[in-house]
Short mmCIF file of N, CA and C in Angstrom, two decimals:
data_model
loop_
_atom_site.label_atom_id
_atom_site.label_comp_id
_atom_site.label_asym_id
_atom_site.label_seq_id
_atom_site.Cartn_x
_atom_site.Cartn_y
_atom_site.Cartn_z
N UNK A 1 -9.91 -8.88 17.13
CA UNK A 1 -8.64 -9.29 17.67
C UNK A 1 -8.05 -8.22 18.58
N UNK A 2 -8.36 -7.12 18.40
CA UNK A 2 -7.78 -6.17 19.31
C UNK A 2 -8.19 -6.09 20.73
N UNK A 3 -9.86 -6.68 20.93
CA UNK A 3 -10.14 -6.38 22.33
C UNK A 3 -9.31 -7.32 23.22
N UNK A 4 -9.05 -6.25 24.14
CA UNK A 4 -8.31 -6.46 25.05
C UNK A 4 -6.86 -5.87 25.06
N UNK A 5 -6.52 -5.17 24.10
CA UNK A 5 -5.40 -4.78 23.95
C UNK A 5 -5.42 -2.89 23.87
N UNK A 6 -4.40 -2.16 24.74
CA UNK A 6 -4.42 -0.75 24.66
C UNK A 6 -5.72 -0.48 25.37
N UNK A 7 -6.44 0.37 25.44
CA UNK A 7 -7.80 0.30 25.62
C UNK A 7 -8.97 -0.11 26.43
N UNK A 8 -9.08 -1.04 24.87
CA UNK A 8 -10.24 -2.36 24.70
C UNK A 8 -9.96 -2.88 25.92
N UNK A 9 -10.61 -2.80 27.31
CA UNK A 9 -10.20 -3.47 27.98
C UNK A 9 -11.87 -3.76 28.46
N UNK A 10 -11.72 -4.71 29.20
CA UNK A 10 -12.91 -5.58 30.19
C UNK A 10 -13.15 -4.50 31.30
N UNK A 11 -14.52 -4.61 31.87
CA UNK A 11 -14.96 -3.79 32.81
C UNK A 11 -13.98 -2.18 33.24
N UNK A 12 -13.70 -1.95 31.92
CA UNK A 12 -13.06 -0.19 31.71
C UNK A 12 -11.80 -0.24 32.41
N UNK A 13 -10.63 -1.49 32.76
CA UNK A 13 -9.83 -1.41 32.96
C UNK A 13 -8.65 -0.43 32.44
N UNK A 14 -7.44 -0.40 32.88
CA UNK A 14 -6.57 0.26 32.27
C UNK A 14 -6.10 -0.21 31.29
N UNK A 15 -5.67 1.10 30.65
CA UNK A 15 -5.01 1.01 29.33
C UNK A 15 -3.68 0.17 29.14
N UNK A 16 -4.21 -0.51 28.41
CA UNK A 16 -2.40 -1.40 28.42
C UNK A 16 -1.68 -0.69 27.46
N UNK A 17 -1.86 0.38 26.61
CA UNK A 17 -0.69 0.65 25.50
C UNK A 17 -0.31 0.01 24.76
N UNK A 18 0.59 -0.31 23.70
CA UNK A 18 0.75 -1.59 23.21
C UNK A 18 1.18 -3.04 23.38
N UNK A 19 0.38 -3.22 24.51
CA UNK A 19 0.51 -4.52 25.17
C UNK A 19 -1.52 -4.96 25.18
N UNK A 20 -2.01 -6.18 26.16
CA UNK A 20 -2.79 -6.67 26.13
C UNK A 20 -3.08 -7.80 27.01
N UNK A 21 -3.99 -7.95 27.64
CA UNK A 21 -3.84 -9.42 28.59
C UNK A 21 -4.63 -10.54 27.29
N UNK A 22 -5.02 -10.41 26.02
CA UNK A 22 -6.11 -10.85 25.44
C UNK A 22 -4.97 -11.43 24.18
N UNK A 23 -4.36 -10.13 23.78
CA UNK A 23 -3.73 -10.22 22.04
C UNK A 23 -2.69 -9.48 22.85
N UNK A 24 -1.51 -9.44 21.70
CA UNK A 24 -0.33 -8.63 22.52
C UNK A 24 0.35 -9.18 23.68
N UNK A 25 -0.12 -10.18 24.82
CA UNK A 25 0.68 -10.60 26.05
C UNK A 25 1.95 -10.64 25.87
N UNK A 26 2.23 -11.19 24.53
CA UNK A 26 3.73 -11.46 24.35
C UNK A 26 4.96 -10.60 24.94
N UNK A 27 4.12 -9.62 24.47
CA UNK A 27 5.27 -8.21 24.83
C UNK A 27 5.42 -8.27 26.51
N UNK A 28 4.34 -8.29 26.95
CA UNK A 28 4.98 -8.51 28.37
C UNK A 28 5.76 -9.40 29.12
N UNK A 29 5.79 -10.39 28.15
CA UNK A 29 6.81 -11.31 28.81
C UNK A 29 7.88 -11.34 28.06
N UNK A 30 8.11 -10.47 27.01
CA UNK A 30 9.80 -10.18 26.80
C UNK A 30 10.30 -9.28 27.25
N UNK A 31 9.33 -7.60 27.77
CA UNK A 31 9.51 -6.39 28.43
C UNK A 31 10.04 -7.19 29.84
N UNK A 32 9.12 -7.59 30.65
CA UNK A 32 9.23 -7.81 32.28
C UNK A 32 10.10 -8.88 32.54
N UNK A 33 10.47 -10.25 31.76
CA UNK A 33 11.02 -11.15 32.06
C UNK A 33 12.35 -11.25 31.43
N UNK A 34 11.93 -11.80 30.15
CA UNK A 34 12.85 -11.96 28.89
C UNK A 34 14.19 -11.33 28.71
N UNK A 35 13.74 -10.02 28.26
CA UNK A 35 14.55 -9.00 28.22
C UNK A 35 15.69 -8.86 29.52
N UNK A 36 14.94 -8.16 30.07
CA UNK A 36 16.05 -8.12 31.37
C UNK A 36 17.10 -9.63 31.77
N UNK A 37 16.15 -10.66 31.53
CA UNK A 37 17.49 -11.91 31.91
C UNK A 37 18.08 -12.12 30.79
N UNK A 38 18.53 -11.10 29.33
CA UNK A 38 19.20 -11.04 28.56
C UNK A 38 18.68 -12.13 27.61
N UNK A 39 17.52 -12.37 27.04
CA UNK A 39 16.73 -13.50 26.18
C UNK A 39 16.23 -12.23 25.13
N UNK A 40 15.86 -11.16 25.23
CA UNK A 40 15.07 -10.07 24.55
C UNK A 40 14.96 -10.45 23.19
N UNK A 41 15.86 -11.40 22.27
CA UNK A 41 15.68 -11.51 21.05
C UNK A 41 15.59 -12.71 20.67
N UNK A 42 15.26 -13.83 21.93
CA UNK A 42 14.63 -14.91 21.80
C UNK A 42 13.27 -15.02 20.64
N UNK A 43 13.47 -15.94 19.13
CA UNK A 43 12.48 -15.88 18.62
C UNK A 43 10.98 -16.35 18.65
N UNK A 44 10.24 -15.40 18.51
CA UNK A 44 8.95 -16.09 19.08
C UNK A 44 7.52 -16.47 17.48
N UNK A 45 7.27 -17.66 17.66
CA UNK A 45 6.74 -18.07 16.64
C UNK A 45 4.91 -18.15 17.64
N UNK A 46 4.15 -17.53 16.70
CA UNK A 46 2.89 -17.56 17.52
C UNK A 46 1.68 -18.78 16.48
N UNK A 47 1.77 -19.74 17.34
CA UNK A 47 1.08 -20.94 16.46
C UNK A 47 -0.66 -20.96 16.14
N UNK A 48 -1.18 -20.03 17.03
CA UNK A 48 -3.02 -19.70 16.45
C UNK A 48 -3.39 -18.45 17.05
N UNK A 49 -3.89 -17.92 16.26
CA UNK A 49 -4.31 -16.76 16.15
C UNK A 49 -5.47 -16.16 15.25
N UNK A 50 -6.11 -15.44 15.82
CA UNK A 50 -7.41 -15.18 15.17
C UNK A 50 -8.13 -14.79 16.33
N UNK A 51 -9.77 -14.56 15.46
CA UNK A 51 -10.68 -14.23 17.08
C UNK A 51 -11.67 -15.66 17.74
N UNK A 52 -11.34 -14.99 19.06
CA UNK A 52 -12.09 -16.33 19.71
C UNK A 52 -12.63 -16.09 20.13
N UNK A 53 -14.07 -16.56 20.43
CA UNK A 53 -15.10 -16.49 21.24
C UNK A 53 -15.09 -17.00 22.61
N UNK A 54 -13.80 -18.17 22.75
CA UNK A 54 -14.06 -18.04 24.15
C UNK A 54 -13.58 -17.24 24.79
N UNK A 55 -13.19 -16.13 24.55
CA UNK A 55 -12.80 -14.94 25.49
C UNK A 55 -13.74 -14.81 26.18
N UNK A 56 -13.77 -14.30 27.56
CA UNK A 56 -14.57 -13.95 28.43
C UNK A 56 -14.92 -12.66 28.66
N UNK A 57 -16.28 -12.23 28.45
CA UNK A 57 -16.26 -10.45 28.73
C UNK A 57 -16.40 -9.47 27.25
N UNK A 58 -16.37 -10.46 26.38
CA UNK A 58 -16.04 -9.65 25.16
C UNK A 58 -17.58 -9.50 24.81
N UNK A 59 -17.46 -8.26 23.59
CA UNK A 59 -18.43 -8.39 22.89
C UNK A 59 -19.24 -8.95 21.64
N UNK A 60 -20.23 -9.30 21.83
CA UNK A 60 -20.58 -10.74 21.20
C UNK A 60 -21.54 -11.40 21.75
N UNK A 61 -22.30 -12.56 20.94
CA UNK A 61 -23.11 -13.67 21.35
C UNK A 61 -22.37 -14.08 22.61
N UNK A 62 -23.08 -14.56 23.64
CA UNK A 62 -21.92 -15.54 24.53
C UNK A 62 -21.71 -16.93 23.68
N UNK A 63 -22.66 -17.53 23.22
CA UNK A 63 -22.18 -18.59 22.57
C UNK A 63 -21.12 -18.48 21.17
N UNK A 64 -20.75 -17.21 21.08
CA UNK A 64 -19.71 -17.16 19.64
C UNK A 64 -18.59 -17.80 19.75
N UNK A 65 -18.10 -18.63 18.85
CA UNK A 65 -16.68 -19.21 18.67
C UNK A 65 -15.84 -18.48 17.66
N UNK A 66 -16.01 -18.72 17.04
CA UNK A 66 -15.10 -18.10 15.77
C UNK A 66 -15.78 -16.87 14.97
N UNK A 67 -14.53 -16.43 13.69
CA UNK A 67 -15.35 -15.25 13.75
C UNK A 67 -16.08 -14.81 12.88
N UNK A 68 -16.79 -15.72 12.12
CA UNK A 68 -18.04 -16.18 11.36
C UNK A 68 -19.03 -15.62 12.41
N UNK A 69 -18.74 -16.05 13.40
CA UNK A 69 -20.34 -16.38 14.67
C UNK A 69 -20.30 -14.76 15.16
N UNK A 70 -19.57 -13.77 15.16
CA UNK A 70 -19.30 -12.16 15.15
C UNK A 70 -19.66 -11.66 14.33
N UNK A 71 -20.48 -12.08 13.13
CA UNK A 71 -20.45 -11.32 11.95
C UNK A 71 -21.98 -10.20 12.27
N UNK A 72 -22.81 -10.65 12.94
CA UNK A 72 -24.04 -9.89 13.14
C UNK A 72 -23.32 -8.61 14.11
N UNK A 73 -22.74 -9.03 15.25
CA UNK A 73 -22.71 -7.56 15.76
C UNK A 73 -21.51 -6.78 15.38
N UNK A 74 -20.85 -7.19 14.63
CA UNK A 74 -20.27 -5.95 13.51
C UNK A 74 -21.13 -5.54 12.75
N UNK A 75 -22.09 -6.10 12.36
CA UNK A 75 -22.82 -5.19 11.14
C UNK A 75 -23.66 -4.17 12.29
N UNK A 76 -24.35 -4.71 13.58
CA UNK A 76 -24.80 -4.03 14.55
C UNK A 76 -23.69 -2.96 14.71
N UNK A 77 -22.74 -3.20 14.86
CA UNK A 77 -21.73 -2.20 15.10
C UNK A 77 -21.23 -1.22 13.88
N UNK A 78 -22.12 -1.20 13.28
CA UNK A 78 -21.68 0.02 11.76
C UNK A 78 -20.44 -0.40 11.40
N UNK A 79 -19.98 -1.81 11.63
CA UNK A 79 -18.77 -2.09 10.60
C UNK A 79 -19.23 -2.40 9.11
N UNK A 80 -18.60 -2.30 8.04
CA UNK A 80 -18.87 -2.38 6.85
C UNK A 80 -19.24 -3.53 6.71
N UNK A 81 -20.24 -4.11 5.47
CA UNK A 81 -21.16 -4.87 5.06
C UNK A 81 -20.38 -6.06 4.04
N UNK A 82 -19.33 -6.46 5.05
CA UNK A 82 -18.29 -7.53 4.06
C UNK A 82 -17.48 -8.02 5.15
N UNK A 83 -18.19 -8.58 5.68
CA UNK A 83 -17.90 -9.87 6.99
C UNK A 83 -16.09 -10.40 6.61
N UNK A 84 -16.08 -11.12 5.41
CA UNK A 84 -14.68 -11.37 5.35
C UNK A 84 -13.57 -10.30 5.58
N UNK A 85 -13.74 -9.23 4.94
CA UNK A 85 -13.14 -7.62 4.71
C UNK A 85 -13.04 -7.16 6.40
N UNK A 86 -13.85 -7.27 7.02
CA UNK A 86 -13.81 -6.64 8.47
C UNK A 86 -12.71 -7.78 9.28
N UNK A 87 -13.00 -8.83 8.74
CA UNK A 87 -12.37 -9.89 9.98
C UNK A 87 -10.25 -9.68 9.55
N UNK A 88 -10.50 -9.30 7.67
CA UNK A 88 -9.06 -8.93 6.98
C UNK A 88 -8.46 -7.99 8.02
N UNK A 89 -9.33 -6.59 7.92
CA UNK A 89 -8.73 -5.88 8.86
C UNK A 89 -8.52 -5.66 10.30
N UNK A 90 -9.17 -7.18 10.83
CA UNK A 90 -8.27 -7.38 12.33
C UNK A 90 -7.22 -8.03 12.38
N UNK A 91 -7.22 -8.96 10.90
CA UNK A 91 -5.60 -9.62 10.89
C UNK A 91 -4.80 -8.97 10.38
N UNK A 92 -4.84 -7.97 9.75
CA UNK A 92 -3.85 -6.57 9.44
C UNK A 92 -3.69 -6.01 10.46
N UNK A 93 -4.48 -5.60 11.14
CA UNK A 93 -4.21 -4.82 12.48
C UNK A 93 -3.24 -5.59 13.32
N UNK A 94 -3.21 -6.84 13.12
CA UNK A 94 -2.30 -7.91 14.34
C UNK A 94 -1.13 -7.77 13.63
N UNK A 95 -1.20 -8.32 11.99
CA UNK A 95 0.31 -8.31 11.13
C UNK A 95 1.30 -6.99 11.75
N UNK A 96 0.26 -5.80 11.60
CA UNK A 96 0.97 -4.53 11.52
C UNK A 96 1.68 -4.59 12.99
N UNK A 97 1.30 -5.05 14.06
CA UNK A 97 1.72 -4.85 15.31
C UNK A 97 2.88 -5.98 15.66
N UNK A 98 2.83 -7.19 14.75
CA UNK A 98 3.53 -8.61 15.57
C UNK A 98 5.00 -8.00 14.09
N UNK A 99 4.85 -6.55 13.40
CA UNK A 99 5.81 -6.28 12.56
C UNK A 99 7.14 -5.54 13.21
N UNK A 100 5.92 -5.00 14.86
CA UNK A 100 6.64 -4.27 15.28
C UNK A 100 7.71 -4.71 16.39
N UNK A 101 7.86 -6.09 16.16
CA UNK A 101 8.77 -6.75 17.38
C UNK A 101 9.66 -7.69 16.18
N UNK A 102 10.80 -7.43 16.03
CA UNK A 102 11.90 -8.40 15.51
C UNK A 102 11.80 -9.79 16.17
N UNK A 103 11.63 -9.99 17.14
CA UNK A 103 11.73 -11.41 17.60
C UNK A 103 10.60 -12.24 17.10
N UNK A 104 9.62 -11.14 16.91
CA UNK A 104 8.41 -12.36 16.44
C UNK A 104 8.46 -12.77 14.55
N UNK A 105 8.69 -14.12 14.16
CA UNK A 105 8.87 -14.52 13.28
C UNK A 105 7.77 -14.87 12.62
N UNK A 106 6.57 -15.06 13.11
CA UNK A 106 5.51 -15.41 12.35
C UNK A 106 4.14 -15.86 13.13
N UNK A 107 3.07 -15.92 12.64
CA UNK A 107 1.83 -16.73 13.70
C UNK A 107 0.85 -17.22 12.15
N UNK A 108 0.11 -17.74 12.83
CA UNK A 108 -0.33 -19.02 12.07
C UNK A 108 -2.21 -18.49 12.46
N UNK A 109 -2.85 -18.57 11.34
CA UNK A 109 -4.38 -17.79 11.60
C UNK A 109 -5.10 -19.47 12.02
N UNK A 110 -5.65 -19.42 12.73
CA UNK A 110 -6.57 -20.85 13.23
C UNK A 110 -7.58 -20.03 12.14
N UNK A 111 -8.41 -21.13 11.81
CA UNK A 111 -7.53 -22.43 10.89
C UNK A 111 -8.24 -21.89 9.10
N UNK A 112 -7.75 -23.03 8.34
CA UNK A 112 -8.07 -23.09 7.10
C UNK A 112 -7.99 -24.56 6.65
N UNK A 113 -9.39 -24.62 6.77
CA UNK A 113 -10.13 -26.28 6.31
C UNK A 113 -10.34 -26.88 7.71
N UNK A 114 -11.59 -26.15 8.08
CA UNK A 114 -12.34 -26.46 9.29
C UNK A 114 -12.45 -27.92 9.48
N UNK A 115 -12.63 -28.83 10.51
CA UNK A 115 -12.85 -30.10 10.52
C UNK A 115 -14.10 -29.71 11.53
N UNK A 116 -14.94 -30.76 11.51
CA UNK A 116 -16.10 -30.48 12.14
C UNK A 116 -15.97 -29.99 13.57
N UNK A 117 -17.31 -29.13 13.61
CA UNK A 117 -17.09 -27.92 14.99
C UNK A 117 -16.64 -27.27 15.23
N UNK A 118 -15.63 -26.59 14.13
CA UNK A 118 -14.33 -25.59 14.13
C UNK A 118 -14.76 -24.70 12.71
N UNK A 119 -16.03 -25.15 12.19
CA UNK A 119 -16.17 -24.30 11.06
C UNK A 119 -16.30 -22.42 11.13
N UNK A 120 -16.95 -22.20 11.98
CA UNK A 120 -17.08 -20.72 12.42
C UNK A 120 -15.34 -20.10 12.14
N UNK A 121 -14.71 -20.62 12.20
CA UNK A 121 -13.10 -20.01 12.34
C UNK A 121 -12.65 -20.63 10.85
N UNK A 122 -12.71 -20.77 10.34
CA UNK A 122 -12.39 -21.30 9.11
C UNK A 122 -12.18 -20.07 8.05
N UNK A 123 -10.70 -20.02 7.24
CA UNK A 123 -10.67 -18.82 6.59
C UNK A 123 -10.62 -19.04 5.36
N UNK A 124 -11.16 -20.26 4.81
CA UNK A 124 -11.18 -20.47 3.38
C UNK A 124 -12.21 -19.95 2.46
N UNK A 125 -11.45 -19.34 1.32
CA UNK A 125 -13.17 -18.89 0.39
C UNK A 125 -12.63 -17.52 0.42
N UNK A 126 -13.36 -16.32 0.60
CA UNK A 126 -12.94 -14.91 0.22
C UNK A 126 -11.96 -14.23 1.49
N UNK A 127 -12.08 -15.07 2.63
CA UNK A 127 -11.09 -14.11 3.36
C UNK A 127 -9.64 -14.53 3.09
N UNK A 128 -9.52 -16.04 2.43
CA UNK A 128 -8.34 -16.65 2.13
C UNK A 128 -7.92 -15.83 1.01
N UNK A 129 -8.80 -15.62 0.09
CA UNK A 129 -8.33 -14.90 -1.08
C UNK A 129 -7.86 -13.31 -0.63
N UNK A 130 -8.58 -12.44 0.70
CA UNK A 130 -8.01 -11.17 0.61
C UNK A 130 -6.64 -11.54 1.43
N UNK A 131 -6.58 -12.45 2.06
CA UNK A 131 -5.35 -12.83 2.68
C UNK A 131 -3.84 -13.19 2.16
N UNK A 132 -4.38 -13.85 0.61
CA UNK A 132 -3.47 -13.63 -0.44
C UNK A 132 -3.04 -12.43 -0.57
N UNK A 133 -3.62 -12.13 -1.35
CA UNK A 133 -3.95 -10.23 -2.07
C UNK A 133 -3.03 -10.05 -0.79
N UNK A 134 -3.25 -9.51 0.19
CA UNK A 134 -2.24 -8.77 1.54
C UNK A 134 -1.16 -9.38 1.67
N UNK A 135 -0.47 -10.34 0.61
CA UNK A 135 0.73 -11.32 1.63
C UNK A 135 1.66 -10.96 0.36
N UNK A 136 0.99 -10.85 -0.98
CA UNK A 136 1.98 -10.39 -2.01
C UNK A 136 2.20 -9.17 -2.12
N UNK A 137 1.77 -7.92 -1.44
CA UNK A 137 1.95 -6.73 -1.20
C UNK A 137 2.73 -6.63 0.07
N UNK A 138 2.97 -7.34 1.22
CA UNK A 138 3.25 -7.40 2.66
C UNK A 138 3.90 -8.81 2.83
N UNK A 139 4.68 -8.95 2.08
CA UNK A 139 5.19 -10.86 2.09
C UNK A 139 5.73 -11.32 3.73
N UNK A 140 5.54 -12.14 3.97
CA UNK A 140 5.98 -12.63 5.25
C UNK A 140 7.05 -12.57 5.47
N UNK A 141 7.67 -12.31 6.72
CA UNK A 141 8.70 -12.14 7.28
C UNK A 141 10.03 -13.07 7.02
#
């Protein structure tokens, strides 16, 4: 979830800081627009979220959708050997950041109870359960 944000950028672009053209955009359109025409605390509800494969440029299968279909090149990538656990700590990494804007009230993980062709993104089973576990320690906003 982070590529594209700070960094993580496509063909070694610049650093966005805590912004992102990928994850994060939000902020730029309450920094550059919002804000200044006096909206800055307009609430923002983010309705899917998670990782997607159709990003363009990322790393990954090209055919990856969801983030089941990522699980080989994290393990290629010396991420730890618990596919659900790695994907936890990109949606912690997002919680911790969408904590850091008052206006944002909440986002919604695509999905839980895949309907056919959408199974790769599906967070039911052990990532639902560490997702629990993190929500009664970190309760929603």
């Amino acid at each position: 979830m982070q590529y594209g944000s700070g960094a993580l950028q496509q063909n070694n672009g610049a650093d966005q800081g805590d912004e992102g053209w990928l994850t994060l955009r939000y902020r730029k359109a309450y920094r550059n627009y919002l804000a200044p025409m006096g909206y800055g605390d307009t609430p923002l509800l983010i309705t899917e979220c998670g990782v997607d494969g159709f990003v363009g440029g990322r790393p990954g299968p090209p055919e990856a959708r969801g983030w089941t279909d990522f699980i080989d090149t994290w393990l290629a990538s010396g991420l730890r050997d618990d596919p659900p656990g790695v994907y936890m700590d990109q949606l912690i990494w997002y919680d911790k950041e969408l904590r850091k804007d008052d206006y944002v009230k909440g986002a919604a993980i695509f999905v839980a109870g895949a309907s056919p062709g959408w199974e790769s993104y599906d967070i039911l089973g052990r990532t639902a359960e560490l997702l629990q576990q993190y929500l009664e320690v970190h309760p929603p906003y």
